mmCIF file of C-alpha atoms and ligand atoms in Angstrom:
data_model
loop_
_atom_site.group_PDB
_atom_site.id
_atom_site.type_symbol
_atom_site.label_atom_id
_atom_site.label_comp_id
_atom_site.label_asym_id
_atom_site.label_seq_id
_atom_site.Cartn_x
_atom_site.Cartn_y
_atom_site.Cartn_z
ATOM 1 C CA MET A 1 0.159 -0.107 -0.325
ATOM 2 C CA VAL A 2 1.198 3.108 -1.027
ATOM 3 C CA PRO A 3 1.257 5.622 2.046
ATOM 4 C CA SER A 4 0.013 8.942 1.504
ATOM 5 C CA ARG A 5 2.725 11.024 3.392
ATOM 6 C CA ILE A 6 6.313 10.072 3.032
ATOM 7 C CA THR A 7 9.166 12.404 4.918
ATOM 8 C CA THR A 8 12.436 13.437 4.088
ATOM 9 C CA ASP A 9 15.106 15.212 6.016
ATOM 10 C CA ARG A 10 13.424 19.036 4.328
ATOM 11 C CA PHE A 11 10.172 17.675 3.048
ATOM 12 C CA VAL A 12 7.059 16.209 3.393
ATOM 13 C CA LEU A 13 5.186 14.896 0.367
ATOM 14 C CA ARG A 14 1.577 14.498 1.114
ATOM 15 C CA ARG A 15 -1.265 12.923 -1.608
ATOM 16 C CA PHE A 16 -3.465 15.546 -2.691
ATOM 17 C CA SER A 17 -6.690 17.106 -1.306
ATOM 18 C CA ARG A 18 -9.070 20.019 -2.205
ATOM 19 C CA ARG A 19 -6.911 22.407 0.069
ATOM 20 C CA ASP A 20 -4.329 22.089 -2.111
ATOM 21 C CA VAL A 21 -6.133 23.497 -5.079
ATOM 22 C CA GLU A 22 -5.089 27.146 -4.346
ATOM 23 C CA PRO A 23 -1.618 26.665 -3.658
ATOM 24 C CA LEU A 24 -1.001 24.440 -6.248
ATOM 25 C CA THR A 25 -2.397 27.137 -8.944
ATOM 26 C CA GLU A 26 -0.134 29.497 -7.283
ATOM 27 C CA ALA A 27 2.616 27.680 -7.437
ATOM 28 C CA VAL A 28 1.976 26.823 -11.166
ATOM 29 C CA GLN A 29 1.283 30.274 -12.285
ATOM 30 C CA ALA A 30 4.522 31.341 -10.618
ATOM 31 C CA SER A 31 6.769 29.042 -12.544
ATOM 32 C CA LEU A 32 4.657 28.946 -16.046
ATOM 33 C CA PRO A 33 7.941 30.385 -18.138
ATOM 34 C CA GLU A 34 10.154 27.439 -17.032
ATOM 35 C CA LEU A 35 7.519 24.775 -16.430
ATOM 36 C CA SER A 36 5.772 24.988 -20.162
ATOM 37 C CA ARG A 37 9.369 24.677 -21.306
ATOM 38 C CA TRP A 38 8.979 21.203 -20.419
ATOM 39 C CA LEU A 39 5.787 20.005 -19.742
ATOM 40 C CA PRO A 40 2.767 19.578 -21.643
ATOM 41 C CA TRP A 41 -0.023 20.443 -19.265
ATOM 42 C CA ALA A 42 1.550 23.777 -18.609
ATOM 43 C CA HIS A 43 -0.012 25.964 -20.679
ATOM 44 C CA PRO A 44 0.003 29.917 -20.609
ATOM 45 C CA GLY A 45 -3.627 30.191 -19.553
ATOM 46 C CA TYR A 46 -3.579 28.171 -16.471
ATOM 47 C CA ARG A 47 -5.802 28.650 -13.754
ATOM 48 C CA ARG A 48 -7.793 27.218 -10.462
ATOM 49 C CA ASP A 49 -9.868 25.146 -12.700
ATOM 50 C CA ASP A 50 -6.756 23.486 -14.045
ATOM 51 C CA ALA A 51 -5.435 23.007 -10.796
ATOM 52 C CA ALA A 52 -9.009 21.556 -9.144
ATOM 53 C CA SER A 53 -9.190 19.122 -11.684
ATOM 54 C CA PHE A 54 -5.753 17.459 -11.397
ATOM 55 C CA VAL A 55 -6.477 17.267 -7.837
ATOM 56 C CA ARG A 56 -9.771 15.658 -8.552
ATOM 57 C CA GLU A 57 -8.232 13.376 -11.055
ATOM 58 C CA SER A 58 -5.225 12.584 -9.207
ATOM 59 C CA ALA A 59 -7.757 11.153 -6.173
ATOM 60 C CA GLN A 60 -9.209 8.974 -8.910
ATOM 61 C CA ALA A 61 -6.203 7.718 -10.342
ATOM 62 C CA TRP A 62 -4.748 6.733 -6.398
ATOM 63 C CA LYS A 63 -7.933 5.170 -5.943
ATOM 64 C CA GLU A 64 -7.772 2.888 -8.518
ATOM 65 C CA GLY A 65 -4.339 2.349 -7.946
ATOM 66 C CA ARG A 66 -2.591 3.735 -11.113
ATOM 67 C CA ALA A 67 -0.781 6.853 -10.171
ATOM 68 C CA PHE A 68 0.378 8.695 -7.019
ATOM 69 C CA ASP A 69 0.693 12.148 -7.101
ATOM 70 C CA PHE A 70 2.466 14.039 -4.095
ATOM 71 C CA GLY A 71 2.604 17.909 -3.412
ATOM 72 C CA ILE A 72 5.736 18.811 -2.105
ATOM 73 C CA ARG A 73 6.319 20.790 1.019
ATOM 74 C CA ALA A 74 8.482 22.062 3.305
ATOM 75 C CA HIS A 75 8.727 21.170 7.420
ATOM 76 C CA HIS A 76 9.531 25.100 8.247
ATOM 77 C CA ASP A 77 6.844 26.518 6.097
ATOM 78 C CA PRO A 78 3.885 24.079 5.213
ATOM 79 C CA GLY A 79 1.693 26.017 3.631
ATOM 80 C CA ARG A 80 3.666 26.637 0.821
ATOM 81 C CA HIS A 81 3.369 24.549 -2.336
ATOM 82 C CA LEU A 82 7.069 23.481 -3.568
ATOM 83 C CA GLY A 83 6.152 21.357 -6.396
ATOM 84 C CA ASN A 84 5.157 17.679 -7.488
ATOM 85 C CA ALA A 85 6.773 14.499 -7.477
ATOM 86 C CA SER A 86 4.810 11.550 -9.073
ATOM 87 C CA ILE A 87 4.901 7.511 -9.413
ATOM 88 C CA TRP A 88 2.934 5.766 -12.097
ATOM 89 C CA HIS A 89 2.832 2.075 -13.393
ATOM 90 C CA THR A 90 4.208 1.621 -16.787
ATOM 91 C CA SER A 91 3.947 -1.977 -16.703
ATOM 92 C CA ARG A 92 2.613 -4.201 -14.031
ATOM 93 C CA MET A 93 4.080 -7.387 -15.628
ATOM 94 C CA ALA A 94 7.517 -5.890 -15.939
ATOM 95 C CA ARG A 95 7.191 -4.296 -12.578
ATOM 96 C CA SER A 96 8.187 -0.919 -13.699
ATOM 97 C CA ALA A 97 6.841 2.138 -13.257
ATOM 98 C CA GLU A 98 7.832 6.140 -14.539
ATOM 99 C CA ILE A 99 8.746 8.940 -11.822
ATOM 100 C CA GLY A 100 7.524 12.861 -12.829
ATOM 101 C CA TYR A 101 8.273 16.262 -11.034
ATOM 102 C CA TRP A 102 8.769 19.607 -10.817
ATOM 103 C CA VAL A 103 9.868 22.297 -8.534
ATOM 104 C CA ARG A 104 8.700 26.029 -8.573
ATOM 105 C CA THR A 105 10.943 28.232 -10.125
ATOM 106 C CA ASP A 106 12.310 30.779 -6.659
ATOM 107 C CA GLU A 107 13.313 27.324 -5.030
ATOM 108 C CA THR A 108 15.305 25.430 -8.106
ATOM 109 C CA SER A 109 19.038 24.185 -7.813
ATOM 110 C CA ARG A 110 18.548 23.609 -3.830
ATOM 111 C CA GLY A 111 18.333 19.690 -4.307
ATOM 112 C CA ILE A 112 14.510 19.600 -3.713
ATOM 113 C CA ALA A 113 13.806 17.338 -6.895
ATOM 114 C CA THR A 114 16.441 15.386 -5.977
ATOM 115 C CA GLU A 115 15.400 14.341 -2.435
ATOM 116 C CA VAL A 116 12.131 13.828 -2.909
ATOM 117 C CA THR A 117 12.821 11.478 -6.185
ATOM 118 C CA ALA A 118 15.399 9.477 -3.695
ATOM 119 C CA ALA A 119 12.190 8.960 -1.437
ATOM 120 C CA LEU A 120 9.958 8.036 -4.340
ATOM 121 C CA ILE A 121 12.900 5.450 -5.745
ATOM 122 C CA ASP A 122 12.657 3.851 -1.874
ATOM 123 C CA LEU A 123 8.965 3.479 -2.184
ATOM 124 C CA ALA A 124 9.143 2.123 -5.767
ATOM 125 C CA PHE A 125 11.977 -0.649 -4.631
ATOM 126 C CA GLY A 126 10.803 -0.770 -1.077
ATOM 127 C CA THR A 127 6.936 -0.849 -0.609
ATOM 128 C CA MET A 128 5.586 -1.362 -4.212
ATOM 129 C CA GLY A 129 8.085 -3.955 -4.935
ATOM 130 C CA LEU A 130 9.188 -2.605 -8.317
ATOM 131 C CA HIS A 131 11.830 -4.121 -10.813
ATOM 132 C CA LYS A 132 12.656 -0.372 -12.284
ATOM 133 C CA VAL A 133 12.010 3.305 -12.463
ATOM 134 C CA VAL A 134 12.245 5.081 -15.629
ATOM 135 C CA LEU A 135 12.496 8.696 -16.395
ATOM 136 C CA ARG A 136 11.328 10.610 -19.712
ATOM 137 C CA ILE A 137 13.358 13.806 -19.979
ATOM 138 C CA ALA A 138 13.293 16.615 -22.553
ATOM 139 C CA VAL A 139 16.301 16.531 -24.555
ATOM 140 C CA GLY A 140 18.308 19.787 -23.433
ATOM 141 C CA ASN A 141 16.703 20.132 -20.039
ATOM 142 C CA ARG A 142 19.685 19.836 -18.330
ATOM 143 C CA ALA A 143 18.323 20.326 -14.942
ATOM 144 C CA SER A 144 16.252 17.448 -15.176
ATOM 145 C CA GLU A 145 19.156 15.280 -16.416
ATOM 146 C CA ARG A 146 21.405 16.586 -13.308
ATOM 147 C CA VAL A 147 19.013 14.980 -10.978
ATOM 148 C CA ALA A 148 18.994 11.595 -13.191
ATOM 149 C CA GLU A 149 22.479 11.734 -12.922
ATOM 150 C CA LYS A 150 23.086 12.552 -9.443
ATOM 151 C CA LEU A 151 20.925 9.739 -8.648
ATOM 152 C CA GLY A 152 22.462 7.148 -10.439
ATOM 153 C CA PHE A 153 19.939 6.403 -13.208
ATOM 154 C CA HIS A 154 21.380 5.223 -16.536
ATOM 155 C CA ARG A 155 20.985 7.039 -20.055
ATOM 156 C CA ASP A 156 19.071 4.356 -22.268
ATOM 157 C CA GLY A 157 18.727 5.984 -25.465
ATOM 158 C CA VAL A 158 16.752 8.585 -27.212
ATOM 159 C CA LEU A 159 12.685 8.445 -27.737
ATOM 160 C CA ARG A 160 12.284 10.458 -30.645
ATOM 161 C CA GLU A 161 8.854 12.947 -31.001
ATOM 162 C CA GLU A 162 7.842 11.550 -27.851
ATOM 163 C CA LEU A 163 5.447 14.308 -26.267
ATOM 164 C CA LEU A 164 4.020 17.311 -27.726
ATOM 165 C CA ILE A 165 5.138 20.406 -26.105
ATOM 166 C CA ALA A 166 3.720 23.691 -26.685
ATOM 167 C CA GLY A 167 2.902 22.385 -30.052
ATOM 168 C CA ARG A 168 6.186 21.088 -31.069
ATOM 169 C CA TRP A 169 6.861 17.108 -30.946
ATOM 170 C CA VAL A 170 10.154 16.930 -28.308
ATOM 171 C CA ASP A 171 12.536 14.434 -28.182
ATOM 172 C CA HIS A 172 13.177 12.888 -25.153
ATOM 173 C CA THR A 173 15.730 10.708 -23.278
ATOM 174 C CA LEU A 174 14.699 7.499 -21.564
ATOM 175 C CA TYR A 175 16.476 7.024 -18.062
ATOM 176 C CA SER A 176 16.483 4.111 -16.150
ATOM 177 C CA LEU A 177 17.398 2.768 -12.693
ATOM 178 C CA LEU A 178 17.091 -1.100 -11.707
ATOM 179 C CA SER A 179 16.080 -1.914 -8.082
ATOM 180 C CA HIS A 180 19.639 -3.936 -7.594
ATOM 181 C CA GLU A 181 21.394 -0.489 -8.891
ATOM 182 C CA TRP A 182 19.781 1.634 -6.171
ATOM 183 C CA GLN A 183 22.551 2.416 -3.710
ATOM 184 C CA PRO A 184 21.685 2.903 -0.213
ATOM 185 C CA ALA A 185 24.377 5.898 -0.126
ATOM 186 C CA ARG A 186 22.629 7.999 -2.711
ATOM 187 C CA ARG A 187 19.346 7.863 -0.871
ATOM 188 C CA ALA A 188 17.596 10.569 1.197
ATOM 189 C CA THR A 189 16.834 9.701 4.506
ATOM 190 C CA SER A 190 13.311 9.071 3.879
ATOM 191 C CA GLU A 191 10.638 7.149 6.687
ATOM 192 C CA THR A 192 7.462 6.755 5.210
ATOM 193 C CA ASP A 193 4.102 7.063 7.868
ATOM 194 C CA PRO A 194 1.541 4.908 7.531
ATOM 195 C CA VAL A 195 -1.936 5.806 5.818
ATOM 196 C CA ALA A 196 -3.668 8.861 7.347
HETATM 197 C C1 COA B 1 13.801 19.908 -13.502
HETATM 198 C C2 COA B 1 13.975 20.408 -12.124
HETATM 199 C C3 COA B 1 12.496 19.413 -11.518
HETATM 200 C C4 COA B 1 14.909 20.751 -10.992
HETATM 201 O O1 COA B 1 14.309 20.443 -9.617
HETATM 202 P P1 COA B 1 15.833 20.981 -8.388
HETATM 203 O O2 COA B 1 14.943 20.972 -7.398
HETATM 204 O O3 COA B 1 16.047 22.518 -9.283
HETATM 205 O O4 COA B 1 16.766 19.939 -8.825
HETATM 206 P P2 COA B 1 18.134 20.038 -7.884
HETATM 207 O O5 COA B 1 18.112 21.139 -7.223
HETATM 208 O O6 COA B 1 17.840 18.225 -7.238
HETATM 209 O O7 COA B 1 19.136 19.513 -8.511
HETATM 210 C C5 COA B 1 19.256 20.514 -10.536
HETATM 211 C C6 COA B 1 20.960 20.310 -10.625
HETATM 212 O O8 COA B 1 20.613 21.136 -12.233
HETATM 213 C C7 COA B 1 21.459 22.163 -11.966
HETATM 214 N N1 COA B 1 20.711 23.161 -12.981
HETATM 215 C C8 COA B 1 20.023 23.867 -12.571
HETATM 216 N N2 COA B 1 19.671 24.488 -13.976
HETATM 217 C C9 COA B 1 20.201 24.045 -14.988
HETATM 218 C C10 COA B 1 20.527 24.520 -16.010
HETATM 219 N N3 COA B 1 20.096 25.815 -16.817
HETATM 220 N N4 COA B 1 21.655 23.924 -16.217
HETATM 221 C C11 COA B 1 22.507 22.963 -15.855
HETATM 222 N N5 COA B 1 22.313 22.966 -14.266
HETATM 223 C C12 COA B 1 21.491 22.944 -14.426
HETATM 224 C C13 COA B 1 21.293 22.621 -10.489
HETATM 225 O O9 COA B 1 22.923 23.389 -10.601
HETATM 226 C C14 COA B 1 21.326 20.954 -10.061
HETATM 227 O O10 COA B 1 22.715 20.588 -10.083
HETATM 228 P P3 COA B 1 23.891 20.610 -8.760
HETATM 229 O O11 COA B 1 23.364 19.971 -7.874
HETATM 230 O O12 COA B 1 24.685 19.871 -9.285
HETATM 231 O O13 COA B 1 24.135 21.746 -8.527
HETATM 232 C C15 COA B 1 13.135 22.177 -11.940
HETATM 233 O O14 COA B 1 13.977 22.745 -12.341
HETATM 234 C C16 COA B 1 12.248 22.183 -12.675
HETATM 235 O O15 COA B 1 10.741 22.008 -12.128
HETATM 236 N N6 COA B 1 11.891 22.497 -14.090
HETATM 237 C C17 COA B 1 10.326 22.636 -14.872
HETATM 238 C C18 COA B 1 9.803 21.327 -15.029
HETATM 239 C C19 COA B 1 10.573 20.252 -15.384
HETATM 240 O O16 COA B 1 11.708 20.336 -16.031
HETATM 241 N N7 COA B 1 10.181 18.819 -14.836
HETATM 242 C C20 COA B 1 11.209 17.594 -15.108
HETATM 243 C C21 COA B 1 10.605 17.081 -16.517
HETATM 244 S S1 COA B 1 11.492 15.838 -16.813
#
């Protein structure tokens, strides 16, 4: 069972609820120029309704066991939305999943994505019992490539014209990490709480 709350040294990852709609809208709107370069859903007119739909769909996906989205908050300032981190199954038979993340622009380069992704990798190879975790990163997205590199992902190859972003088909690099490659030294300290 995937816990609805995961803590790391600096952050808490929480399953979304309706009270997250406002802080999520604010964080996305404050980061649109950067998010819209790399993420298909981050369109220039993003507003409260988009965040509300996301929270609704996220609850449904969680209930069905398809995907698990977490909001990132700092222990010292839990009211401010710092970004999202998600994990979703890509193949049950192959026991593989994909991780996705974004961090609000005024908080980047502080190691947030690396720390929370490490916690989701622990979840993937621990509680979820998976064999492989993948990331798909747009070619040219150096910040995200750094996250993959710092966590020890293997660069598998390029997926041609993988996603349509702002009207343009963009090549993505596929990165993978196998359960036996995950090294404890790379892990963020994470501790999972029981389901709330
Ligand atoms: C990619 C993203 C999630 C990284 O989040 P973050 O919390 O800043 O990540 P971290 O701080 O853990 O690591 C980022 C690394 O990239 C480096 N970096 C940041 N911007 C960079 C740039 N333009 N060029 C090269 N390196 C860059 C940072 O210095 C850091 O590396 P370091 O630790 O070796 O110094 C964030 O930039 C973001 O949300 N971008 C927009 C959305 C997005 O791209 N999501 C991912 C889609 S796959």
